[in-house]
Coordinates of C-alpha atoms in Angstrom, one line a residue:
M530 CA 0.0 0.0 0.0
R531 CA 2.9 2.4 0.8
L532 CA 4.6 1.8 -2.5
S533 CA 1.3 2.2 -4.4
A534 CA 0.7 5.5 -2.6
Q535 CA 4.3 6.7 -3.5
K536 CA 3.8 5.7 -7.1
T537 CA 0.5 7.7 -7.2
V538 CA 2.2 10.8 -5.8
C539 CA 5.1 10.5 -8.3
T540 CA 2.7 10.1 -11.2
F541 CA 0.7 13.2 -10.1
V542 CA 3.9 15.3 -9.7
T543 CA 5.1 14.1 -13.1
C544 CA 1.8 15.1 -14.6
L545 CA 2.1 18.6 -13.1
V546 CA 5.7 19.0 -14.4
L547 CA 4.6 17.9 -17.9
V548 CA 1.7 20.3 -17.8
A549 CA 4.0 23.2 -16.7
A550 CA 6.5 22.3 -19.5
C551 CA 3.7 22.3 -22.1
Q552 CA 2.4 25.6 -20.9
A553 CA 5.9 27.2 -21.2
Q554 CA 6.3 25.9 -24.7
S555 CA 2.8 27.1 -25.7
Q556 CA 3.6 30.6 -24.3
S557 CA 6.9 30.9 -26.1
H558 CA 5.3 29.9 -29.4
A559 CA 2.5 32.4 -29.0
Q560 CA 4.8 35.2 -28.2
T561 CA 6.9 34.7 -31.3
Q562 CA 4.1 34.0 -33.8
A563 CA 1.0 36.1 -33.1
P564 CA 0.6 39.8 -34.2
A565 CA -0.5 42.4 -31.7
I566 CA -4.2 42.8 -30.8
D567 CA -5.7 46.3 -31.5
V568 CA -8.1 47.3 -28.8
E569 CA -10.0 50.5 -28.1
L570 CA -10.3 51.2 -24.4
R571 CA -13.4 53.3 -23.3
F572 CA -13.3 55.3 -20.1
Q573 CA -14.9 58.4 -18.6
T574 CA -13.5 61.5 -17.1
P575 CA -15.2 64.5 -15.5
T576 CA -16.2 67.4 -17.8
V577 CA -15.1 69.7 -15.0
A578 CA -13.8 68.6 -11.6
D579 CA -16.7 67.8 -9.2
S580 CA -19.3 68.5 -11.8
G581 CA -20.9 65.0 -11.7
R582 CA -20.9 65.0 -15.5
Y583 CA -18.5 62.9 -17.6
H584 CA -17.0 62.7 -21.1
R585 CA -16.9 59.2 -22.5
L586 CA -13.5 58.9 -24.2
S587 CA -11.4 56.2 -25.7
R588 CA -7.8 55.4 -26.4
A589 CA -6.2 52.9 -28.7
E590 CA -3.7 50.3 -27.4
Q591 CA -1.9 47.3 -28.9
W592 CA -1.6 44.2 -26.8
Q593 CA 0.7 41.4 -27.3
P594 CA -1.3 38.1 -27.1
G595 CA 1.3 36.4 -24.9
E596 CA 0.9 39.2 -22.4
T597 CA -2.9 39.0 -22.4
A598 CA -5.5 36.8 -20.7
V599 CA -9.3 36.4 -20.6
I600 CA -11.0 35.5 -17.4
V601 CA -14.4 33.9 -17.8
C602 CA -16.2 34.7 -14.6
D603 CA -19.0 32.5 -13.2
M604 CA -20.7 31.4 -16.5
W605 CA -22.4 28.6 -14.5
D606 CA -24.5 25.8 -15.8
A607 CA -27.4 26.8 -13.6
H608 CA -28.5 29.7 -11.4
H609 CA -31.3 30.4 -8.9
C610 CA -32.6 33.2 -11.1
L611 CA -34.2 31.7 -14.3
N612 CA -33.9 34.9 -16.3
A613 CA -30.2 35.0 -15.4
V614 CA -29.9 31.5 -16.8
R615 CA -31.7 32.5 -20.0
R616 CA -29.3 35.4 -20.5
V617 CA -26.2 33.3 -19.7
N618 CA -27.4 30.8 -22.3
E619 CA -27.7 33.5 -24.9
L620 CA -24.4 35.1 -24.0
A621 CA -22.3 31.9 -23.8
P622 CA -22.0 31.2 -27.6
R623 CA -20.7 34.7 -28.0
I624 CA -18.1 34.2 -25.3
E625 CA -17.2 31.0 -26.9
Q626 CA -16.5 32.8 -30.2
F627 CA -14.5 35.5 -28.4
T628 CA -12.3 33.0 -26.5
Q629 CA -11.9 30.8 -29.5
S630 CA -10.7 33.7 -31.6
L631 CA -8.3 35.0 -28.9
R632 CA -7.0 31.6 -27.9
G633 CA -6.1 31.1 -31.6
D634 CA -4.0 34.3 -31.4
G635 CA -2.1 33.0 -28.3
V636 CA -4.1 34.7 -25.5
T637 CA -4.4 32.8 -22.2
I638 CA -7.9 31.7 -21.3
I639 CA -8.7 31.3 -17.6
H640 CA -12.1 29.7 -16.7
A641 CA -13.3 30.8 -13.2
P642 CA -16.7 29.1 -12.4
S643 CA -16.6 29.8 -8.7
S644 CA -17.4 27.0 -6.2
C645 CA -17.2 24.4 -9.0
M646 CA -13.7 23.2 -8.7
E647 CA -14.8 19.7 -7.6
A648 CA -16.1 19.0 -11.1
Y649 CA -12.6 19.6 -12.5
Q650 CA -10.3 17.8 -10.1
K651 CA -8.8 15.7 -12.8
H652 CA -9.1 18.2 -15.7
A653 CA -5.8 19.1 -17.3
A654 CA -6.7 22.8 -17.2
R655 CA -7.3 22.5 -13.4
L656 CA -4.0 20.6 -12.9
R657 CA -2.2 23.2 -15.0
S658 CA -3.5 25.9 -12.6
I659 CA -2.4 24.1 -9.5
A660 CA 1.1 23.5 -11.1
M661 CA 1.9 27.2 -11.5
P662 CA 4.7 28.2 -9.2
S663 CA 3.9 30.7 -6.5
A664 CA 4.4 34.3 -7.6
A665 CA 7.4 36.2 -6.1
S666 CA 5.0 38.7 -4.6
V667 CA 1.2 38.5 -4.0
P668 CA -1.1 41.6 -3.7
E669 CA -2.6 42.1 -0.3
D670 CA -6.1 40.7 0.0
I671 CA -6.0 39.0 -3.4
A672 CA -7.6 35.9 -1.8
S673 CA -10.7 37.9 -0.6
W674 CA -13.8 39.5 -2.0
C675 CA -13.6 43.3 -2.7
D676 CA -16.7 45.4 -2.2
Q677 CA -15.2 48.8 -2.8
I678 CA -12.0 50.5 -3.8
P679 CA -10.9 54.1 -2.8
A680 CA -12.2 55.7 -6.0
E681 CA -15.7 54.5 -5.1
E682 CA -15.8 55.7 -1.5
T683 CA -17.5 59.0 -2.1
I684 CA -20.1 58.0 -4.6
A685 CA -23.4 56.1 -4.5
Y686 CA -23.8 52.8 -6.2
P687 CA -25.9 53.3 -9.4
L688 CA -28.6 50.7 -8.6
D689 CA -30.2 48.9 -5.6
Q690 CA -29.3 45.2 -5.5
A691 CA -30.0 44.7 -1.9
D692 CA -32.7 42.0 -2.7
G693 CA -30.2 40.0 -4.8
G694 CA -31.3 41.3 -8.1
E695 CA -33.6 38.5 -9.2
D696 CA -35.9 39.7 -12.0
D697 CA -38.0 36.6 -12.4
D698 CA -41.8 36.4 -12.5
L699 CA -42.6 35.1 -9.1
D700 CA -44.7 32.2 -10.2
E701 CA -42.1 31.2 -12.8
H702 CA -39.4 31.5 -10.2
S703 CA -41.2 29.1 -7.9
L704 CA -41.5 26.5 -10.7
W705 CA -37.9 26.9 -11.5
A706 CA -36.8 26.4 -7.9
A707 CA -38.9 23.2 -7.7
Q708 CA -37.4 21.9 -10.9
L709 CA -33.9 22.5 -9.5
Q710 CA -34.7 20.7 -6.3
A711 CA -36.3 17.8 -8.1
S712 CA -33.0 17.4 -10.1
G713 CA -31.0 17.2 -6.9
R714 CA -29.6 20.7 -7.0
D715 CA -29.7 23.4 -4.2
P716 CA -32.3 25.9 -5.5
R717 CA -30.2 28.8 -3.9
A718 CA -26.9 27.6 -5.3
P719 CA -27.5 25.1 -8.1
W720 CA -24.3 25.6 -10.1
V721 CA -21.9 22.7 -10.3
A722 CA -19.8 23.5 -13.4
Q723 CA -19.3 26.1 -16.2
C724 CA -21.9 26.0 -18.9
A725 CA -21.1 23.5 -21.6
A726 CA -21.3 26.0 -24.5
I727 CA -17.9 27.5 -23.6
T728 CA -15.0 25.2 -24.5
I729 CA -12.2 24.5 -22.0
D730 CA -9.2 23.6 -24.0
E731 CA -7.2 20.8 -22.3
Q732 CA -4.0 21.8 -24.0
T733 CA -3.8 25.5 -23.1
D734 CA -6.5 26.7 -20.8
Y735 CA -6.7 27.1 -17.0
I736 CA -9.4 26.5 -14.4
S737 CA -9.4 28.2 -11.0
D738 CA -11.7 30.3 -8.7
S739 CA -8.8 31.3 -6.4
G740 CA -7.5 34.8 -6.4
V741 CA -4.0 33.5 -5.4
E742 CA -3.9 30.8 -8.1
I743 CA -5.1 33.1 -10.8
W744 CA -2.5 35.7 -9.7
N745 CA 0.2 33.0 -10.0
I746 CA -1.0 32.2 -13.5
L747 CA -0.9 35.9 -14.6
E748 CA 2.5 36.4 -13.0
G749 CA 3.9 33.1 -14.2
R750 CA 2.9 33.8 -17.8
K751 CA 4.0 37.4 -17.6
I752 CA 0.5 38.7 -18.4
R753 CA -0.1 42.4 -18.2
N754 CA -3.5 42.7 -19.9
V755 CA -6.6 41.0 -18.6
I756 CA -10.1 41.0 -20.1
L757 CA -13.0 40.0 -17.8
V758 CA -16.1 38.5 -19.4
G759 CA -19.1 36.8 -17.7
V760 CA -21.5 37.5 -14.9
H761 CA -22.6 39.2 -12.9
T762 CA -21.2 42.7 -13.5
N763 CA -22.4 44.4 -10.4
M764 CA -21.4 41.5 -8.1
C765 CA -18.9 38.8 -9.0
V766 CA -17.2 40.5 -12.0
L767 CA -16.4 43.5 -9.8
G768 CA -15.9 41.8 -6.5
R769 CA -14.4 38.4 -6.8
P770 CA -10.7 38.0 -5.7
F771 CA -9.9 37.7 -9.4
G772 CA -12.4 40.5 -10.3
L773 CA -12.0 44.0 -11.7
R774 CA -11.4 45.8 -8.4
R775 CA -8.6 43.5 -7.2
L776 CA -6.8 43.3 -10.5
A777 CA -7.1 47.1 -11.1
T778 CA -5.6 47.9 -7.7
A779 CA -2.9 45.3 -8.1
G780 CA -1.7 47.1 -11.2
K781 CA -2.9 44.9 -14.0
N782 CA -4.1 46.5 -17.2
V783 CA -7.6 45.1 -16.7
V784 CA -10.7 45.8 -18.7
L785 CA -14.3 44.6 -18.9
A786 CA -15.7 43.4 -22.1
R787 CA -18.9 45.5 -21.6
D788 CA -21.1 43.6 -24.1
L789 CA -20.1 40.1 -22.7
T790 CA -21.6 40.6 -19.3
D791 CA -24.9 40.9 -17.5
T792 CA -26.1 42.3 -14.2
M793 CA -28.2 40.9 -11.4
Y794 CA -30.7 43.7 -11.3
D795 CA -34.5 43.7 -10.9
P796 CA -36.3 46.7 -12.6
R797 CA -38.7 46.7 -9.7
A798 CA -35.9 48.2 -7.6
W799 CA -34.3 51.6 -7.7
P800 CA -33.7 53.3 -10.2
Y801 CA -36.7 51.5 -11.8
A802 CA -34.9 51.2 -15.1
S803 CA -34.9 48.4 -17.6
H804 CA -32.7 45.4 -16.8
F805 CA -30.3 46.3 -19.6
T806 CA -30.1 49.9 -18.5
G807 CA -29.1 48.5 -15.1
T808 CA -26.1 46.9 -16.9
D809 CA -25.4 50.2 -18.6
L810 CA -25.3 51.9 -15.3
I811 CA -22.8 49.5 -13.8
V812 CA -20.6 49.7 -17.0
Q813 CA -20.7 53.5 -16.6
H814 CA -19.7 53.1 -12.9
I815 CA -16.8 50.9 -13.9
E816 CA -15.6 53.2 -16.6
R817 CA -15.6 56.1 -14.2
Y818 CA -14.1 54.6 -11.0
V819 CA -12.6 51.2 -11.7
C820 CA -11.1 50.5 -15.1
P821 CA -11.8 50.9 -18.9
T822 CA -14.0 48.7 -21.0
I823 CA -13.8 47.2 -24.5
S824 CA -16.3 45.7 -26.9
S825 CA -16.2 42.2 -28.3
G826 CA -16.9 43.8 -31.6
Q827 CA -13.3 44.9 -31.7
I828 CA -12.4 41.2 -32.0
L829 CA -15.4 39.7 -33.8
G830 CA -16.7 42.6 -35.9
D831 CA -20.0 43.6 -34.3
A832 CA -20.9 44.1 -30.6
F833 CA -23.1 41.6 -28.9
R834 CA -26.6 42.7 -27.9
F835 CA -29.2 40.6 -26.0
S836 CA -32.3 39.8 -28.1
G837 CA -34.4 41.2 -25.3
D838 CA -32.7 44.6 -25.4
Q839 CA -34.8 46.5 -27.9
R840 CA -34.1 50.0 -26.5
P841 CA -33.4 52.7 -29.1
R842 CA -30.0 54.4 -28.5
L843 CA -30.6 58.1 -27.8
V844 CA -27.7 60.5 -27.7
M845 CA -28.2 63.9 -26.1
L846 CA -26.1 66.8 -27.3
I847 CA -25.8 69.4 -24.5
S848 CA -23.9 72.7 -24.9
E849 CA -25.7 75.9 -23.8
D850 CA -25.1 78.5 -21.1
E851 CA -28.6 79.7 -20.4
Y852 CA -30.9 77.1 -19.0
K853 CA -28.8 74.5 -17.1
T854 CA -29.9 71.6 -19.2
E855 CA -26.5 70.0 -18.5
E856 CA -28.1 69.3 -15.1
S857 CA -31.8 69.0 -15.9
L858 CA -31.7 66.8 -18.9
P859 CA -29.5 63.9 -17.4
K860 CA -31.8 63.9 -14.3
F861 CA -34.9 63.8 -16.5
A862 CA -33.4 61.0 -18.7
A863 CA -32.5 58.9 -15.6
K864 CA -36.0 59.0 -14.3
H865 CA -38.1 58.9 -17.5
L866 CA -36.1 57.4 -20.3
S867 CA -34.2 54.6 -18.6
Q868 CA -37.0 52.1 -19.0
H869 CA -37.2 52.3 -22.8
F870 CA -34.0 53.9 -24.0
S871 CA -30.3 53.5 -23.9
V872 CA -29.1 57.1 -23.2
S873 CA -25.7 58.7 -23.5
T874 CA -24.7 62.3 -23.3
I875 CA -22.3 64.4 -25.3
Y876 CA -21.0 67.7 -23.7
S877 CA -18.7 70.4 -25.0
R878 CA -15.2 70.5 -23.7
D879 CA -14.5 72.7 -20.8
G880 CA -13.4 76.1 -22.1
E881 CA -14.1 75.0 -25.7
P882 CA -17.9 75.4 -26.3
N883 CA -17.5 74.7 -30.0
Q884 CA -15.9 71.3 -29.5
L885 CA -18.4 68.5 -28.7
E886 CA -16.5 65.7 -27.2
S887 CA -16.7 62.2 -28.8
L888 CA -19.4 63.4 -31.3
A889 CA -18.7 60.3 -33.5
E890 CA -20.9 58.4 -31.0
I891 CA -24.0 59.7 -32.9
Q892 CA -23.1 57.6 -35.9
S893 CA -24.3 54.4 -34.1
A894 CA -27.2 56.2 -32.3
D895 CA -30.9 55.7 -33.2
A896 CA -32.1 59.1 -32.1
M897 CA -30.7 62.5 -31.2
L898 CA -31.8 65.1 -28.6
V899 CA -30.4 68.6 -29.1
S900 CA -30.0 71.2 -26.4
V901 CA -27.3 73.5 -27.9
R902 CA -27.2 77.3 -28.3
R903 CA -25.3 79.2 -31.0
R904 CA -22.3 76.8 -31.4
T905 CA -20.1 76.8 -34.4
L906 CA -18.5 73.4 -35.0
P907 CA -15.6 72.1 -37.1
A908 CA -17.0 71.4 -40.6
A909 CA -16.5 67.7 -40.3
D910 CA -18.5 67.6 -37.0
L911 CA -21.3 69.6 -38.4
E912 CA -21.4 67.3 -41.5
M913 CA -21.7 64.3 -39.1
I914 CA -24.9 65.9 -37.7
R915 CA -26.2 66.6 -41.2
A916 CA -25.6 63.0 -42.2
F917 CA -27.5 61.8 -39.1
V918 CA -30.5 64.0 -40.0
R919 CA -30.4 63.0 -43.7
S920 CA -30.5 59.3 -42.6
G921 CA -34.1 59.9 -41.4
R922 CA -33.5 59.1 -37.8
P923 CA -35.6 60.8 -35.1
M924 CA -34.6 64.3 -33.8
I925 CA -35.8 65.9 -30.6
G926 CA -35.1 69.6 -29.7
I927 CA -35.8 71.8 -26.7
R928 CA -35.5 75.5 -26.2
T929 CA -32.3 76.8 -27.8
A930 CA -32.1 73.9 -30.3
S931 CA -33.9 76.2 -32.7
H932 CA -30.7 78.3 -33.0
A933 CA -28.2 75.5 -32.1
F934 CA -25.7 76.1 -34.9
S935 CA -26.2 79.7 -36.0
L936 CA -24.8 83.0 -34.9
R937 CA -26.5 86.4 -34.6
N938 CA -24.9 89.0 -36.8
A939 CA -21.5 87.3 -36.8
Q940 CA -19.3 85.0 -38.8
P941 CA -17.8 81.7 -37.6
A942 CA -14.1 81.6 -36.8
V943 CA -11.7 80.1 -39.3
G944 CA -12.2 76.3 -39.4
L945 CA -15.6 76.4 -37.9
A946 CA -19.0 76.2 -39.7
V947 CA -22.6 77.2 -39.1
W948 CA -26.0 75.7 -40.1
P949 CA -28.5 78.6 -40.1
E950 CA -31.2 76.5 -41.8
F951 CA -31.1 74.0 -39.0
D952 CA -34.3 75.3 -37.4
A953 CA -36.3 75.2 -40.7
E954 CA -34.8 71.9 -42.0
V955 CA -34.9 69.9 -38.8
W956 CA -37.7 71.4 -36.7
G957 CA -39.8 73.1 -39.4
G958 CA -39.7 76.3 -37.3
S959 CA -38.8 80.0 -37.9
Y960 CA -37.2 81.3 -34.7
T961 CA -36.3 85.0 -34.9
N962 CA -36.1 86.1 -31.2
H963 CA -38.1 86.0 -28.0
Y964 CA -40.4 88.3 -26.1
G965 CA -39.1 90.0 -23.0
N966 CA -38.2 87.9 -20.0
Q967 CA -40.5 90.0 -17.8
L968 CA -43.5 89.0 -19.9
S969 CA -45.3 85.9 -18.6
S970 CA -47.0 83.7 -21.2
T971 CA -49.9 81.3 -21.1
L972 CA -50.3 78.0 -23.0
S973 CA -53.2 76.5 -24.8
I974 CA -53.7 73.2 -26.6
V975 CA -54.2 72.8 -30.3
E976 CA -56.8 70.1 -30.6
P977 CA -56.0 67.9 -33.7
A978 CA -58.4 65.3 -35.0
P979 CA -57.9 62.5 -34.1
P980 CA -56.2 63.4 -30.8
H981 CA -52.4 63.3 -30.9
P982 CA -50.7 60.7 -28.6
I983 CA -48.4 63.4 -27.2
L984 CA -51.4 65.5 -26.0
S985 CA -53.2 62.4 -24.8
A986 CA -50.2 61.6 -22.6
I987 CA -49.9 65.0 -20.8
G988 CA -53.5 65.2 -19.8
P989 CA -55.0 68.6 -18.8
L990 CA -52.6 71.5 -19.6
T991 CA -51.2 72.9 -16.4
I992 CA -47.6 73.9 -17.5
M993 CA -46.5 77.3 -16.3
P994 CA -43.6 78.3 -18.6
G995 CA -40.5 79.3 -16.7
G996 CA -38.8 81.2 -19.5
S997 CA -39.6 83.8 -22.2
L998 CA -41.9 83.0 -25.1
Y999 CA -40.0 82.3 -28.3
K1000 CA -41.1 83.8 -31.6
T1001 CA -41.3 80.6 -33.8
A1002 CA -44.0 81.3 -36.4
P1003 CA -44.6 80.4 -39.1
L1004 CA -44.3 76.7 -39.1
A1005 CA -43.4 74.7 -42.2
A1006 CA -45.7 72.4 -44.1
G1007 CA -45.5 68.9 -42.5
T1008 CA -45.7 70.3 -38.9
Q1009 CA -48.4 69.7 -36.4
A1010 CA -48.7 72.4 -33.7
L1011 CA -49.6 70.9 -30.3
L1012 CA -49.2 73.8 -27.9
M1013 CA -49.5 77.6 -28.5
G1014 CA -48.2 80.3 -26.2
A1015 CA -49.2 83.9 -25.9
V1016 CA -48.2 87.1 -24.1
A1017 CA -50.6 90.1 -23.7
G1018 CA -51.2 92.1 -26.8
E1019 CA -49.2 89.7 -29.2
Q1020 CA -50.1 87.0 -31.6
P1021 CA -49.8 83.4 -30.3
E1022 CA -46.6 81.5 -31.1
P1023 CA -46.2 77.7 -31.5
V1024 CA -44.5 76.2 -28.4
A1025 CA -44.5 72.5 -29.1
W1026 CA -45.0 70.7 -32.4
T1027 CA -44.1 67.6 -34.5
Y1028 CA -42.6 67.6 -37.9
V1029 CA -42.2 64.9 -40.5
R1030 CA -39.1 66.1 -42.4
R1031 CA -38.4 65.9 -46.1
D1032 CA -36.1 62.9 -45.4
G1033 CA -39.0 61.1 -43.8
G1034 CA -37.7 61.3 -40.3
R1035 CA -39.8 62.4 -37.3
S1036 CA -38.9 65.5 -35.3
F1037 CA -40.4 66.8 -32.0
Y1038 CA -39.5 70.3 -30.8
T1039 CA -40.6 72.5 -27.9
S1040 CA -39.4 76.0 -27.0
L1041 CA -40.0 75.1 -23.4
G1042 CA -37.0 73.8 -21.4
H1043 CA -36.2 76.4 -18.8
V1044 CA -34.9 74.9 -15.6
D1045 CA -38.3 75.7 -13.9
D1046 CA -40.1 73.7 -16.6
F1047 CA -38.3 70.6 -15.6
A1048 CA -39.6 70.9 -12.1
Q1049 CA -43.2 70.4 -13.4
P1050 CA -44.4 66.8 -14.1
P1051 CA -46.7 67.9 -17.0
F1052 CA -43.6 69.3 -18.8
E1053 CA -41.7 66.1 -18.1
A1054 CA -44.6 64.2 -19.5
L1055 CA -44.7 66.4 -22.6
L1056 CA -41.0 65.9 -23.3
S1057 CA -41.1 62.2 -22.5
A1058 CA -44.1 61.8 -24.8
G1059 CA -42.4 63.8 -27.6
I1060 CA -39.3 61.6 -27.4
H1061 CA -41.3 58.4 -27.4
W1062 CA -43.4 59.6 -30.3
A1063 CA -40.4 60.6 -32.4
C1064 CA -39.0 57.1 -31.9
G1065 CA -42.2 55.3 -32.7
L1066 CA -42.9 54.2 -29.1
E1067 CA -46.0 54.5 -26.9
P1068 CA -45.7 57.6 -24.7
H1069 CA -45.8 57.5 -20.9
A1070 CA -48.9 59.1 -19.5
L1071 CA -48.7 61.9 -16.9
Q1072 CA -49.8 59.6 -14.1
E1073 CA -46.8 57.3 -14.9
V1074 CA -44.4 60.2 -14.9
E1075 CA -45.7 61.4 -11.5
Q1076 CA -45.5 57.9 -10.1
Q1077 CA -41.9 57.5 -11.3
N1078 CA -40.9 60.8 -9.7
K1079 CA -42.1 59.6 -6.3
R1080 CA -40.5 56.2 -6.6
Y1081 CA -37.2 57.6 -7.8
A1082 CA -37.1 60.2 -5.1
T1083 CA -37.4 57.6 -2.3
G1084 CA -34.8 55.2 -3.7
Q1085 CA -31.0 55.1 -3.4
G1086 CA -28.2 52.9 -4.7
R1087 CA -26.7 50.4 -2.2
Q1088 CA -23.2 49.1 -2.3
R1089 CA -23.0 45.3 -2.0
K1090 CA -21.8 44.3 1.5

């Protein structure tokens, strides 16, 4: 018996030595053969210090495959949340394509299905992980979960996950739990292995759920760059010992593949957004406070999108100095657009009002909202906006959008361009000026037949305009006036209208948009309904807007503890 045991130990050690030798040979081959990988890292920086507003920027890098790894986090074969299982099953084939492509280039693939190591005791990829020599130095706390890093200490978490984030229908969830139990699995922790759709290569890959072991792999293979894929973004991807927080603070060039992940978030919790907006909010949080992100489309061609994510992508252009829409519009969007839209915001650069940062984002957007006042842009940037309009995509404008890209009795500086016909061509309006700020105006509804869905959404008209009345008449053919405004002794002026443009696209414009207007739920309902109408969606009714205001005001994000 003693000789047999000694033989078994020797065989096991020999196996580990051979595994380590094969891994070293594979690494050497990859480093000499594969070309560099081009990646575009997206990150966010404050528009101005302590403003709470951020530019979304990117930088290009070239990564050597031999210095790069992908960690596949917790892509389990089962989960207590049925909707999470469905999304994992949809995501897994894309992760398989991603890892297959990068593995072929010589990138190291580490599979980290936490709490599932028993299933892989004899797997070559598991033995390979165990065989890695201990690193010369190990970061403090690399073996433990990380809830927060210093950059996150002064900010609120962007969503409430205190209830665990399950978004199942309650009846369906009960049936799923019973099915798990009947199959012999713990309904609260039913995972036993990684989902089968993702290949674990016995010749090259690694399997571990240990922060120390994974650190040994990274150091042993001289890996600088790490891509995290898998679930769940707001919990395990961020917090595991091998997650984004630990690796970022340990000095690795770590990134999240933002389209190869999913959150545990229930839209019935604050901020009462769609599940996919919940993921967007966590990605936004990561890009601001933890590390950059990339898209799998940089490797595979097109970014991945869940089939259930049907939200139009709305980009808001904000650059004006009169009405504080840089504050009011993002708050409005967070409350009233996050259920049906994916929203991003483009601001002008600090001290450079004619430079809209990262304007190229509009090229992949589905709709554009404009709150810009008398800006002159580089000709190429203005042409980008013209091309967007020509494509027939929806346009929404508030207040100063009528004179967004024109100057009053002045010429643009060299290298900059104007679009004085923007009002007429995009909104169908004729802005010339406004009545005095001291003149209060009253609004009235224009009753079309049949009733317009925007007017149906706002209910009885109770908006008290906070700003001066714009002179916008006459409107072009193809417009439909919805609201009129009047000051004493003057002809009424259109205040809100729709326009079907010559390119076939829908536009909605309102000359409202003063900061005081945003404090009134009927105005929020008007703007929300106008955006939904322009994008072909059913508008929210005033009652829903008021309800969301109350729910949103009482909620708060909670950091996972």
